[in-house]
Tab-separated table of C-alpha atoms in Angstrom:
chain	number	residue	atom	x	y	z
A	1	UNK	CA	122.752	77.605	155.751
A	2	UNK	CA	120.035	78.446	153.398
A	3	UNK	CA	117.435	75.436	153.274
A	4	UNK	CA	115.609	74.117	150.507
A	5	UNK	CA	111.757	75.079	150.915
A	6	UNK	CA	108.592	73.981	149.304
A	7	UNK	CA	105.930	76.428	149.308
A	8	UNK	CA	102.308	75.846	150.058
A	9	UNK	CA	100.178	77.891	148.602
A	10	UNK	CA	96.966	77.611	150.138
A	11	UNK	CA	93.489	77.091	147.644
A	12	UNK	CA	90.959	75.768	150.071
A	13	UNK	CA	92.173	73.000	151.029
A	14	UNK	CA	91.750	72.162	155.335
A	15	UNK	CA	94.756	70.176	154.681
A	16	UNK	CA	98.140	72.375	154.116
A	17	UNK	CA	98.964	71.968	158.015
A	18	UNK	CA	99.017	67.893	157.656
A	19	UNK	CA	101.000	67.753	154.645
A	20	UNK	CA	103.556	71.113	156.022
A	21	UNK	CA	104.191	68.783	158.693
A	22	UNK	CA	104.785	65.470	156.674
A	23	UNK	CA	107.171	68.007	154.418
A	24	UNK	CA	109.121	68.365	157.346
A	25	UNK	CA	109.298	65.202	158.621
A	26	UNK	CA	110.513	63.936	155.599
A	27	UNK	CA	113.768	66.311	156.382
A	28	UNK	CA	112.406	69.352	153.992
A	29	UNK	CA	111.571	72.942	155.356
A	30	UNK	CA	107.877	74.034	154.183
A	31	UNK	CA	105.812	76.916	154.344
A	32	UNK	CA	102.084	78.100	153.794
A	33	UNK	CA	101.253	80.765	152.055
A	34	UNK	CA	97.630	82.514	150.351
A	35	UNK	CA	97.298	81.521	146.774
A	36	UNK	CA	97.422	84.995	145.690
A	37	UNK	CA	101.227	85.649	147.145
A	38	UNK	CA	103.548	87.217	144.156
A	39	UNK	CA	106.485	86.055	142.508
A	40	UNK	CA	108.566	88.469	144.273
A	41	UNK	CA	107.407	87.309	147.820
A	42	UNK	CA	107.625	83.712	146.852
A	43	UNK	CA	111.110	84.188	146.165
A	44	UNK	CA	111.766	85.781	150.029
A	45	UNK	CA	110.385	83.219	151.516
A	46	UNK	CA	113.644	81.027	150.725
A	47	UNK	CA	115.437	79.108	148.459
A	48	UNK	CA	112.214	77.559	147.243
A	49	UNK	CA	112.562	74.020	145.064
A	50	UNK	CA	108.848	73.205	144.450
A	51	UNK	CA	105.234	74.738	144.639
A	52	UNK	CA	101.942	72.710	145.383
A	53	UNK	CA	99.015	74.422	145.062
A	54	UNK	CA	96.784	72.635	147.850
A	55	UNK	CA	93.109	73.105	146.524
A	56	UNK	CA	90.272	71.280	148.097
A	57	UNK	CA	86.949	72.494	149.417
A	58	UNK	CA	86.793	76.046	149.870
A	59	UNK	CA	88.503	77.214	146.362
A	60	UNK	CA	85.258	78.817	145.599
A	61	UNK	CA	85.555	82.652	146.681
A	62	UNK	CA	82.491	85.161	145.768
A	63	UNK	CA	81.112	82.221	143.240
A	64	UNK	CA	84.410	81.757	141.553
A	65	UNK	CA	87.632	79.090	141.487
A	66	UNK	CA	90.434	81.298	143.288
A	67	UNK	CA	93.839	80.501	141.202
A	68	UNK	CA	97.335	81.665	141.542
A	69	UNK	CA	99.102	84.480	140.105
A	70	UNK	CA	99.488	84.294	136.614
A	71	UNK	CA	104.034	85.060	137.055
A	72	UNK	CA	103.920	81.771	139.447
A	73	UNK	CA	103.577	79.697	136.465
A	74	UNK	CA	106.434	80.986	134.681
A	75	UNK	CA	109.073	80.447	137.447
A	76	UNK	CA	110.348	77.396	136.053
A	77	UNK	CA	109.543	75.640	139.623
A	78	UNK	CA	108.307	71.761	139.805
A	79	UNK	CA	104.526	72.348	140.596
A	80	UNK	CA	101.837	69.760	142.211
A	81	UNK	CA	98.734	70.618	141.893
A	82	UNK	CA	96.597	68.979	144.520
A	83	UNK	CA	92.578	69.312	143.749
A	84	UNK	CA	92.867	72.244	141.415
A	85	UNK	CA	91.724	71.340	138.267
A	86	UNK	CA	92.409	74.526	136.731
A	87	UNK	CA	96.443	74.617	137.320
A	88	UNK	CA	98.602	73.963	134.311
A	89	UNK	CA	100.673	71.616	135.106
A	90	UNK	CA	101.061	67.857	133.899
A	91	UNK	CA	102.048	66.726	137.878
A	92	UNK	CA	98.179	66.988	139.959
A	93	UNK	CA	96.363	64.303	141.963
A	94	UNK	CA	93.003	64.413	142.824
A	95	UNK	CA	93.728	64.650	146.689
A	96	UNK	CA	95.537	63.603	149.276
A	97	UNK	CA	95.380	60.123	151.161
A	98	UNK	CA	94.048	59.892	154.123
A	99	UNK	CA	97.307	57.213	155.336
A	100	UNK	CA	100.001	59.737	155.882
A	101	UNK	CA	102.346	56.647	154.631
A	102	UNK	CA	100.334	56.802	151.261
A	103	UNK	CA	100.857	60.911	151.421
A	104	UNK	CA	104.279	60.556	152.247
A	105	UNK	CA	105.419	58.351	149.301
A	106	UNK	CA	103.310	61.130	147.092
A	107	UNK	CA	105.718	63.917	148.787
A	108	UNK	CA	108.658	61.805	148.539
A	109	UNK	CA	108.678	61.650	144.284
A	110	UNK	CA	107.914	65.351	144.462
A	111	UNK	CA	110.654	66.471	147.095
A	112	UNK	CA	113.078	64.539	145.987
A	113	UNK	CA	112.594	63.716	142.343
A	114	UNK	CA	110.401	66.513	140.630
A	115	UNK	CA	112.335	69.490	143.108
A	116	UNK	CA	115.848	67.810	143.519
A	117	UNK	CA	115.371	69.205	147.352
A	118	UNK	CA	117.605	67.923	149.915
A	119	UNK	CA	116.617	66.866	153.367
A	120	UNK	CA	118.578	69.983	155.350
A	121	UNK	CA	115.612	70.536	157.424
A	122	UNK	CA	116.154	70.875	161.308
A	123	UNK	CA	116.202	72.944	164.385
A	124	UNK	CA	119.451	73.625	164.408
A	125	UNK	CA	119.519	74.854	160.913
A	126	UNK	CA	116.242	77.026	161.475
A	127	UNK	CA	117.931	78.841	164.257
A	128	UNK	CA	120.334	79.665	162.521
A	129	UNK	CA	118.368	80.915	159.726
A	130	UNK	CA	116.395	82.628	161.558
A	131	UNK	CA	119.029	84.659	163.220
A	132	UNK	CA	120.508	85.493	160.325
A	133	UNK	CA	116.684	87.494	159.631
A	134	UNK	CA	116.719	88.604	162.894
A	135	UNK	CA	120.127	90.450	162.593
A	136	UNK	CA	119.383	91.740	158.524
A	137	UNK	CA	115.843	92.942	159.690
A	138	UNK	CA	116.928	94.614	162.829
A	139	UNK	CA	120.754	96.128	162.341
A	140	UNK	CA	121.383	97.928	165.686
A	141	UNK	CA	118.388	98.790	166.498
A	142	UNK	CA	115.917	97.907	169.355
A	143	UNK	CA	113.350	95.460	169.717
A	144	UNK	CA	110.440	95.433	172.641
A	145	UNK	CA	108.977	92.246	173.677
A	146	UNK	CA	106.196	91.035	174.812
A	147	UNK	CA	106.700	88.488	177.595
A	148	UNK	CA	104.695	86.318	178.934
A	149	UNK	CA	106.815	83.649	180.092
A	150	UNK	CA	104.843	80.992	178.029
A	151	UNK	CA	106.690	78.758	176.132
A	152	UNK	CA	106.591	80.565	172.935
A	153	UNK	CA	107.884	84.176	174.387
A	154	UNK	CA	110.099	82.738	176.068
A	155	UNK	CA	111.776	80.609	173.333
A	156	UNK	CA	111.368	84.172	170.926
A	157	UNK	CA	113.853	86.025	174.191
A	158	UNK	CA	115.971	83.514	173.858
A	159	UNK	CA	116.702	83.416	169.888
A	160	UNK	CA	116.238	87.598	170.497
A	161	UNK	CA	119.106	87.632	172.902
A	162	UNK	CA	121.347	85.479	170.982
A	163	UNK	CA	120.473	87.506	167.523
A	164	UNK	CA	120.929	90.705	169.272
A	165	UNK	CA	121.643	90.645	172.682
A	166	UNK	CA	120.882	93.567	175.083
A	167	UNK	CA	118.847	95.141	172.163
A	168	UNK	CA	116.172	93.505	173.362
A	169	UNK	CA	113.870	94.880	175.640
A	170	UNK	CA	111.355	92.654	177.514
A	171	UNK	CA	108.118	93.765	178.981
A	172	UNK	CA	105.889	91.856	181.169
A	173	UNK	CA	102.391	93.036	181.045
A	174	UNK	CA	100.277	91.987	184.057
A	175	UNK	CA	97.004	92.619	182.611
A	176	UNK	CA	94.857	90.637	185.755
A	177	UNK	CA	94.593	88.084	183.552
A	178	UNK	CA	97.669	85.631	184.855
A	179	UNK	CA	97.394	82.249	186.877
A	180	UNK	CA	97.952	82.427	190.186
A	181	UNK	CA	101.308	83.595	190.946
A	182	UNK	CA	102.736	83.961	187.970
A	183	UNK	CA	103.409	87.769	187.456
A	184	UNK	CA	106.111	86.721	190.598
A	185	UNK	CA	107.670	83.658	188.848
A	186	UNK	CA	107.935	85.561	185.286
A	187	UNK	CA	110.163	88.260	187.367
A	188	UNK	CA	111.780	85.375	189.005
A	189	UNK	CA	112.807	83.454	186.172
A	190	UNK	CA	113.785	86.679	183.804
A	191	UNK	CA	115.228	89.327	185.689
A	192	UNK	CA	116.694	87.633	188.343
A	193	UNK	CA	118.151	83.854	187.302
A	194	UNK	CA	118.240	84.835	183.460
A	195	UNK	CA	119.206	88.523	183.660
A	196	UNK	CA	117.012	89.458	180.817
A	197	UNK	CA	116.372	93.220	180.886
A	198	UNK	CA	112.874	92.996	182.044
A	199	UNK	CA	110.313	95.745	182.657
A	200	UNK	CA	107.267	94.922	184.931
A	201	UNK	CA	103.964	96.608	184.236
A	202	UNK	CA	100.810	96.195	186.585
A	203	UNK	CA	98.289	97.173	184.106
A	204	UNK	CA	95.462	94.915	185.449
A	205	UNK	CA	92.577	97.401	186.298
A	206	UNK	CA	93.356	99.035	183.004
A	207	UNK	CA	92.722	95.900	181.570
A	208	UNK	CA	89.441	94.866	184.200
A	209	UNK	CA	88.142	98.042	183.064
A	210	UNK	CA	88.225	98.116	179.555
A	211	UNK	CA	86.623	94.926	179.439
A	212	UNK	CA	83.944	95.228	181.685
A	213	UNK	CA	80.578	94.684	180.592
A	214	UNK	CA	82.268	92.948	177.228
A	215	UNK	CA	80.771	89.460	176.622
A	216	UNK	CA	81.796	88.271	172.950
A	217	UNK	CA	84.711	85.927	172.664
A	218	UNK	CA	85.835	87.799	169.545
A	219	UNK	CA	85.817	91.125	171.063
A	220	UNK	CA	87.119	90.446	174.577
A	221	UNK	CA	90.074	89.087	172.406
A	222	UNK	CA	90.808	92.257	170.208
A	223	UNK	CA	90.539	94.537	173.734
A	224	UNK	CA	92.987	92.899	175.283
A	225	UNK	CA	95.295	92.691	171.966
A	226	UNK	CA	94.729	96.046	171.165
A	227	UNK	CA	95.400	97.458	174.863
A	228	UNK	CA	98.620	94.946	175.385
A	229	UNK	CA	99.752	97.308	172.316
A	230	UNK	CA	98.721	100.527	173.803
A	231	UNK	CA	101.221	99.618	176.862
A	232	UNK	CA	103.935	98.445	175.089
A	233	UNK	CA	104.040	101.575	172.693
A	234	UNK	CA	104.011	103.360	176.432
A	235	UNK	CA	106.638	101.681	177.085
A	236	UNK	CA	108.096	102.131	174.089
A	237	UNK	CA	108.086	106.147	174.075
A	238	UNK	CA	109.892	105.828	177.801
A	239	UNK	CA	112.554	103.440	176.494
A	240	UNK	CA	113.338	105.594	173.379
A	241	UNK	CA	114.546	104.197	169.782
A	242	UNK	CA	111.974	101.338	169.648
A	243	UNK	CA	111.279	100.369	166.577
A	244	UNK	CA	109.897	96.891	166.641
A	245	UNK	CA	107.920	95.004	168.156
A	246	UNK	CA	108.411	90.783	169.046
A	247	UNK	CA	106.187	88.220	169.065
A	248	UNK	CA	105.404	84.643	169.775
A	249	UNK	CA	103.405	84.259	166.933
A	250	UNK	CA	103.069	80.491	165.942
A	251	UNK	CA	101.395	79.150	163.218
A	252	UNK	CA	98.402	77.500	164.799
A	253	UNK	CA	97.437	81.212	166.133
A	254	UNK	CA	97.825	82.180	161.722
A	255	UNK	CA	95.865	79.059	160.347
A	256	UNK	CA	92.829	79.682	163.143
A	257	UNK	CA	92.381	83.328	162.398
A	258	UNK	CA	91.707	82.116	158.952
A	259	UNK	CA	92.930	83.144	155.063
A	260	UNK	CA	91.066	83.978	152.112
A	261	UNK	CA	90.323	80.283	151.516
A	262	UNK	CA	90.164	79.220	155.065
A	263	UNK	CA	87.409	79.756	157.534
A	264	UNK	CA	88.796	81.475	161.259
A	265	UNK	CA	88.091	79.528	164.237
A	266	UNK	CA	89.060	82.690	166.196
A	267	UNK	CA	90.670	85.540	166.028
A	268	UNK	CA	94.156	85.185	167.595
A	269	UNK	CA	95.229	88.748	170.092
A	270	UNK	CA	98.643	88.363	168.318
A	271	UNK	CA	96.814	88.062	164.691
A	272	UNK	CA	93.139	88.988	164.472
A	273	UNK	CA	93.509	92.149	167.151
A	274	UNK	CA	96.408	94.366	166.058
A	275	UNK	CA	95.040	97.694	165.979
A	276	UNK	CA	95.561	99.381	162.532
A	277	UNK	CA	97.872	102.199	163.263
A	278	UNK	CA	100.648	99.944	164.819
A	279	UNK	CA	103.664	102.031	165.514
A	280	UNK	CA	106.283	99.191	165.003
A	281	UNK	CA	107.364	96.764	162.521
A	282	UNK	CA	106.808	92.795	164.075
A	283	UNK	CA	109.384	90.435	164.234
A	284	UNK	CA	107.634	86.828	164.385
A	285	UNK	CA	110.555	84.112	164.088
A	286	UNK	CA	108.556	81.214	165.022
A	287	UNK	CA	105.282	82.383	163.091
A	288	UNK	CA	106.144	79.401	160.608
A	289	UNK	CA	106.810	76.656	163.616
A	290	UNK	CA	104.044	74.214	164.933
A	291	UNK	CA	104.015	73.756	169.001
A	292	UNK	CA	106.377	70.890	168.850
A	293	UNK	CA	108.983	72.204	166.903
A	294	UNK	CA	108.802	75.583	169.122
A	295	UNK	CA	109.594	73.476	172.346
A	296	UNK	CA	112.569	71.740	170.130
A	297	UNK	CA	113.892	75.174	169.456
A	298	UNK	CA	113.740	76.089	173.407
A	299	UNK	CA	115.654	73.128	173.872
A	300	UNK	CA	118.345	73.940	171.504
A	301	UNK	CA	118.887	77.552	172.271
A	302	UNK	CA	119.548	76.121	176.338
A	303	UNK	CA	116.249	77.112	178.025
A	304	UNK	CA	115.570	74.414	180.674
A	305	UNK	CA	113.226	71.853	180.469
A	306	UNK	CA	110.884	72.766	183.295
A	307	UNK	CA	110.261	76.042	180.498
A	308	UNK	CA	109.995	74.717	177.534
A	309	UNK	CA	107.209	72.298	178.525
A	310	UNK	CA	105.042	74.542	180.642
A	311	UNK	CA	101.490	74.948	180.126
A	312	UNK	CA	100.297	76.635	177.051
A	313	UNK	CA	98.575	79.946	177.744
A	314	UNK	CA	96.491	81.773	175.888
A	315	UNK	CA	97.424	85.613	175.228
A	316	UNK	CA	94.410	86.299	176.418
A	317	UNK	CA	94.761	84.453	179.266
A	318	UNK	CA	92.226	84.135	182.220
A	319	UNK	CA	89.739	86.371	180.033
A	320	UNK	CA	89.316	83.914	177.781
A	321	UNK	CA	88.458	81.068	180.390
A	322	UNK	CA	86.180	83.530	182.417
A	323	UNK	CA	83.358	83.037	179.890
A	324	UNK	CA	81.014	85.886	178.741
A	325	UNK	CA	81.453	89.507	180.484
A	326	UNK	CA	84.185	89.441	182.741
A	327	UNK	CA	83.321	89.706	186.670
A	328	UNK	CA	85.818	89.550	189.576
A	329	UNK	CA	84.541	86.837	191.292
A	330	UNK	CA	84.431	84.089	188.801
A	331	UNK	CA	87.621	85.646	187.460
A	332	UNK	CA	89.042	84.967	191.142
A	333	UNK	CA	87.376	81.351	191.031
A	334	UNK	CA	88.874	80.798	187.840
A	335	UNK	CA	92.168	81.640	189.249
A	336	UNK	CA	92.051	79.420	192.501
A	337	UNK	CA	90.156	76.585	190.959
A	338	UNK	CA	93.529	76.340	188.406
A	339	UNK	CA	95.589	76.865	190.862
A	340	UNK	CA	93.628	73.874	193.066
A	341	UNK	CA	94.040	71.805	189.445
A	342	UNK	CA	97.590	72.525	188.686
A	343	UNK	CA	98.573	71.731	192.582
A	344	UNK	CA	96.436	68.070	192.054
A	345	UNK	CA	97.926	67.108	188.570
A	346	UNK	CA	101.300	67.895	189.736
A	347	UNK	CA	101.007	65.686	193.099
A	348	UNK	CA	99.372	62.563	190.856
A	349	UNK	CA	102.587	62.812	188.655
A	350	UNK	CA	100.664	64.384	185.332
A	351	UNK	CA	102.666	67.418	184.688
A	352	UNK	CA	104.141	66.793	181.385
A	353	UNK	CA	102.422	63.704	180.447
A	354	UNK	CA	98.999	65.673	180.041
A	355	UNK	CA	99.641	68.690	177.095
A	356	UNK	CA	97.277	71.109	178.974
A	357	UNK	CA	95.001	71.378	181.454
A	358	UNK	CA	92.704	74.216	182.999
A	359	UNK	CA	89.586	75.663	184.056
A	360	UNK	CA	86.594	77.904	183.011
A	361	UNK	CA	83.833	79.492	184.490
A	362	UNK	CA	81.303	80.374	182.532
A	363	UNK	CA	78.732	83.114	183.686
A	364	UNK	CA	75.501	81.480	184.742
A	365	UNK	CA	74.480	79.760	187.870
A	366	UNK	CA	72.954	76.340	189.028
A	367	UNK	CA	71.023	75.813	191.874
A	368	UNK	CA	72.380	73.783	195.000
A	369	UNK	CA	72.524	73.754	198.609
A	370	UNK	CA	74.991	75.287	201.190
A	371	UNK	CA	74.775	74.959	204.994
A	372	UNK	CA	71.037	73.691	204.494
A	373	UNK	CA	70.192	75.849	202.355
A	374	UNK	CA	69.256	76.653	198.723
A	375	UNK	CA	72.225	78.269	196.729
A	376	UNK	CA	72.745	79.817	193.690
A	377	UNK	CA	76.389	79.563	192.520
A	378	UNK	CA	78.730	78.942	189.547
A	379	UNK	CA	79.917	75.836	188.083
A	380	UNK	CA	83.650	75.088	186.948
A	381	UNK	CA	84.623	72.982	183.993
A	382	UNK	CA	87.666	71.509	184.022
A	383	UNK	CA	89.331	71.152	180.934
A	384	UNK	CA	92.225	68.689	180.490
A	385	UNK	CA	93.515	67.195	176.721
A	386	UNK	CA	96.239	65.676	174.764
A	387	UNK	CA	97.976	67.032	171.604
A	388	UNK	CA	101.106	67.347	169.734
A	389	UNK	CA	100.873	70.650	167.363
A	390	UNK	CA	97.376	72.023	168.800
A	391	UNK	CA	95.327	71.456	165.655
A	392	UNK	CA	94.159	68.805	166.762
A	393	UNK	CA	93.833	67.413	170.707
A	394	UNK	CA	92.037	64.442	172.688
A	395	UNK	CA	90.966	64.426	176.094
A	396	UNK	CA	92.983	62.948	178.627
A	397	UNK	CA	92.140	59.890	180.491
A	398	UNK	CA	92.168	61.236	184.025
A	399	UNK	CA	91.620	58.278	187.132
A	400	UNK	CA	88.400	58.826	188.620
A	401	UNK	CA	90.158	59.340	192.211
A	402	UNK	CA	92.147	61.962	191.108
A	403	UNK	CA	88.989	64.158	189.962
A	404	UNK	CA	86.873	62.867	192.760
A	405	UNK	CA	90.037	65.201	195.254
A	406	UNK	CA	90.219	68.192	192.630
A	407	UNK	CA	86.251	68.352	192.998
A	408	UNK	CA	86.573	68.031	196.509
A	409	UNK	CA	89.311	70.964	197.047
A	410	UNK	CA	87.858	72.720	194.414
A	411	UNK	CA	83.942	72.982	195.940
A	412	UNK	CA	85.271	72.998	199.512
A	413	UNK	CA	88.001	76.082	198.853
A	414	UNK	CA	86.736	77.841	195.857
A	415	UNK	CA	84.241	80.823	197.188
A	416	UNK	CA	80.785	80.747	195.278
A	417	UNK	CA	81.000	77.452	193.492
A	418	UNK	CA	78.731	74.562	193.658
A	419	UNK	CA	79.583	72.220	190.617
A	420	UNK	CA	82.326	71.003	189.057
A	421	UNK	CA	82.138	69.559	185.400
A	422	UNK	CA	84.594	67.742	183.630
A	423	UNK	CA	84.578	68.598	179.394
A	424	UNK	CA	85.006	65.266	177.421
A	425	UNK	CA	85.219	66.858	174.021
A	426	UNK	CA	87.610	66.621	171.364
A	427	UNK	CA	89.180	68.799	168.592
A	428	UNK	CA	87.474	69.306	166.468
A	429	UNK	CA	84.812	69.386	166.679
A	430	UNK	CA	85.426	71.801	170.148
A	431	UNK	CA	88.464	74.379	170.283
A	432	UNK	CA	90.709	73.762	172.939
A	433	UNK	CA	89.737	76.996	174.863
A	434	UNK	CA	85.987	77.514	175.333
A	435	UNK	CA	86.568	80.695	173.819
């Protein structure tokens, strides 16, 4: 079933992800896209109803007002222009509200009245959209995956398989990066209970070695992004007839690696570090989906529970919570000290009522004492928040007892730590990750 879709076409404004969202919760699919999109790709991205061209803040580009294409405007679509005072149309509003009641009743006259759309919106629907794409953009040919047995490759193998069944290739990469334990459980879960046709890769002092010595965020990111390609199109050449290549690609990871009009937070391994000469064509089917509705599309397509709501992981993983250059021993106390928080939270009941939770080393050390003696060792910050489509997140409210035992296990068990911190920052103005 083809649903009715607004476009958003982004002009500065910081907020196209609050009113995508509102879009959809009022039953109507919507989508973001750069102002400068043409009318050809506006048409593929649906059966579009209405256009509203979200300016705000950062429409200035090189000194000038960025606009739209000059064909938009002669679609015949319903448009609202939103803080653009150059658009030609009769229907604009200075801004949006900040009551998302008040912003709803704006969206309502425009959905419903100006664009006629109707509220076919849903899961179910999307999935079946989207494997429709699936099957038109692949035919009978193969697809390699990356999995990491997060949440959002693991919901992508599950639409995969049901678009194209044993096309699909999956490939789990363990770059050294992983929690503790988890390269076992991903070939637990996959190959044997699921019987996805899974290929294992131990890649991690490739990995430890191309990112020694490498301290910026930004680069450790696109070394790991660029190398996790390097091994799949390895894989790739041993497999034969791969021609594309899957992702978990959500739209969090596209709005924080930033537009034309919109300032990057970071530079996402799936987004930002692609190396140019990529060898396959991507296919991204929840690139448009916020976390929420990601876990609502696990849920749908079968996966259990216990998957669907696992802890978010960065692609990046460990070597993005290992701050600065990468060294094996705060990379191993990163490991055991989540391990030691994962263990706790579980036993005081807060898996799944606490979105994420982690910790980070970062590469300096504070002075304490050991045995009697004066030590110099690392600290660990423990990082624990609340969130429904990682945009925005508070910290959780964690009972003092309950950090008082992590700390305990954590400076007792974990070799060459002597601190443990505990970040009370929100986002924004922090990310979620440190890096």
């Amino acid at each position: 079933m083809k649903q009715d879709t607004i476009v958003i076409l982004d002009l500065g404004s910081h907020e196209s992800a609050r009113i995508a969202r509102l879009i959809r919760k009022l039953g109507v699919y919507s989508e973001i896209h750069p102002h400068d999109i043409t009318a050809e790709q506006l048409k593929n991205s649906g059966n579009v109803k209405g256009i509203i061209l979200n300016g705000g803040e950062n429409r200035i580009v090189d000194g000038a007002a960025v606009d739209v294409r000059e064909e938009l405007y002669g679609l015949g679509l319903p448009i609202l222009s939103v803080d653009h005072p150059s658009a030609r149309t009769e229907n604009r509003i200075a801004g949006w509200p900040e009551s998302d009641l008040e912003a709803e009743t704006i969206l309502r006259g425009f959905l419903f009245k100006d664009c006629a759309a109707e509220p076919n919106w849903n899961t179910k629907n999307f999935l079946a959209d989207q494997i429709e794409l699936i099957r038109r953009q692949v035919g009978d040919r193969k697809v390699l995956l990356a999995l990491s047995g997060g949440v959002d490759s693991s919901v992508v193998a599950a639409l995969l398989i049901k678009a194209i069944g044993d096309q699909l290739t999956c490939v789990h990469v363990n770059h050294g990066l992983l929690r503790k334990g988890e390269p076992e459980q991903v070939v637990e879960v996959f190959r044997n209970q699921l019987g996805a046709n899974l290929v294992y890769v131990d890649a991690s002092e490739r990995f430890l070695n191309k990112l020694a010595g490498v301290a910026d965020p930004e680069q450790k990111r696109k070394i790991i992004g660029a190398e996790f390609i390097r091994v799949f199109e390895e894989e790739a050449r041993k497999l034969e007839g791969i021609d594309f290549l899957a992702q978990g690609t959500i739209y969090p990871d596209i709005i924080e690696s930033g537009t034309k009009t919109a300032k990057a937070v970071k530079a996402h391994h799936n987004v930002g570090g692609l190396p140019d000469d990529l060898k396959f064509e991507l296919v991204e089917p929840l690139k448009q989906l916020f976390k929420d509705e990601v876990r609502a599309c696990g849920l749908e397509l079968g996966l259990p529970e216990s998957m669907v709501y696992r802890q978010p992981f960065p692609g990046p993983g460990l070597g993005v919570r290992c701050l600065g250059a990468i060294t094996r021993d705060r990379l191993e106390a990163v490991r055991e000290s989540d391990a030691i928080l994962r263990e706790e939270f579980q036993a005081a009941g807060l898996e799944g009522k606490v979105w994420q939770y982690f910790t980070a080393v970062p590469d300096f050390k504070s002075v304490g004492v050991r045995d009697n003696a004066r030590c110099f060792e690392y600290p660990v910050i423990i990082r624990a928040v609340n969130t429904v489509d990682a945009m925005t997140a508070e910290v959780a409210l964690i009972d003092w007892p309950i950090l008082q035992k992590i700390t305990a296990r954590i400076l007792k068990e974990v070799k060459g730590v002597n601190r443990v911190c505990f970040d009370l920052s929100p986002k924004p103005p922090a990310t979620i990750e440190w890096e």
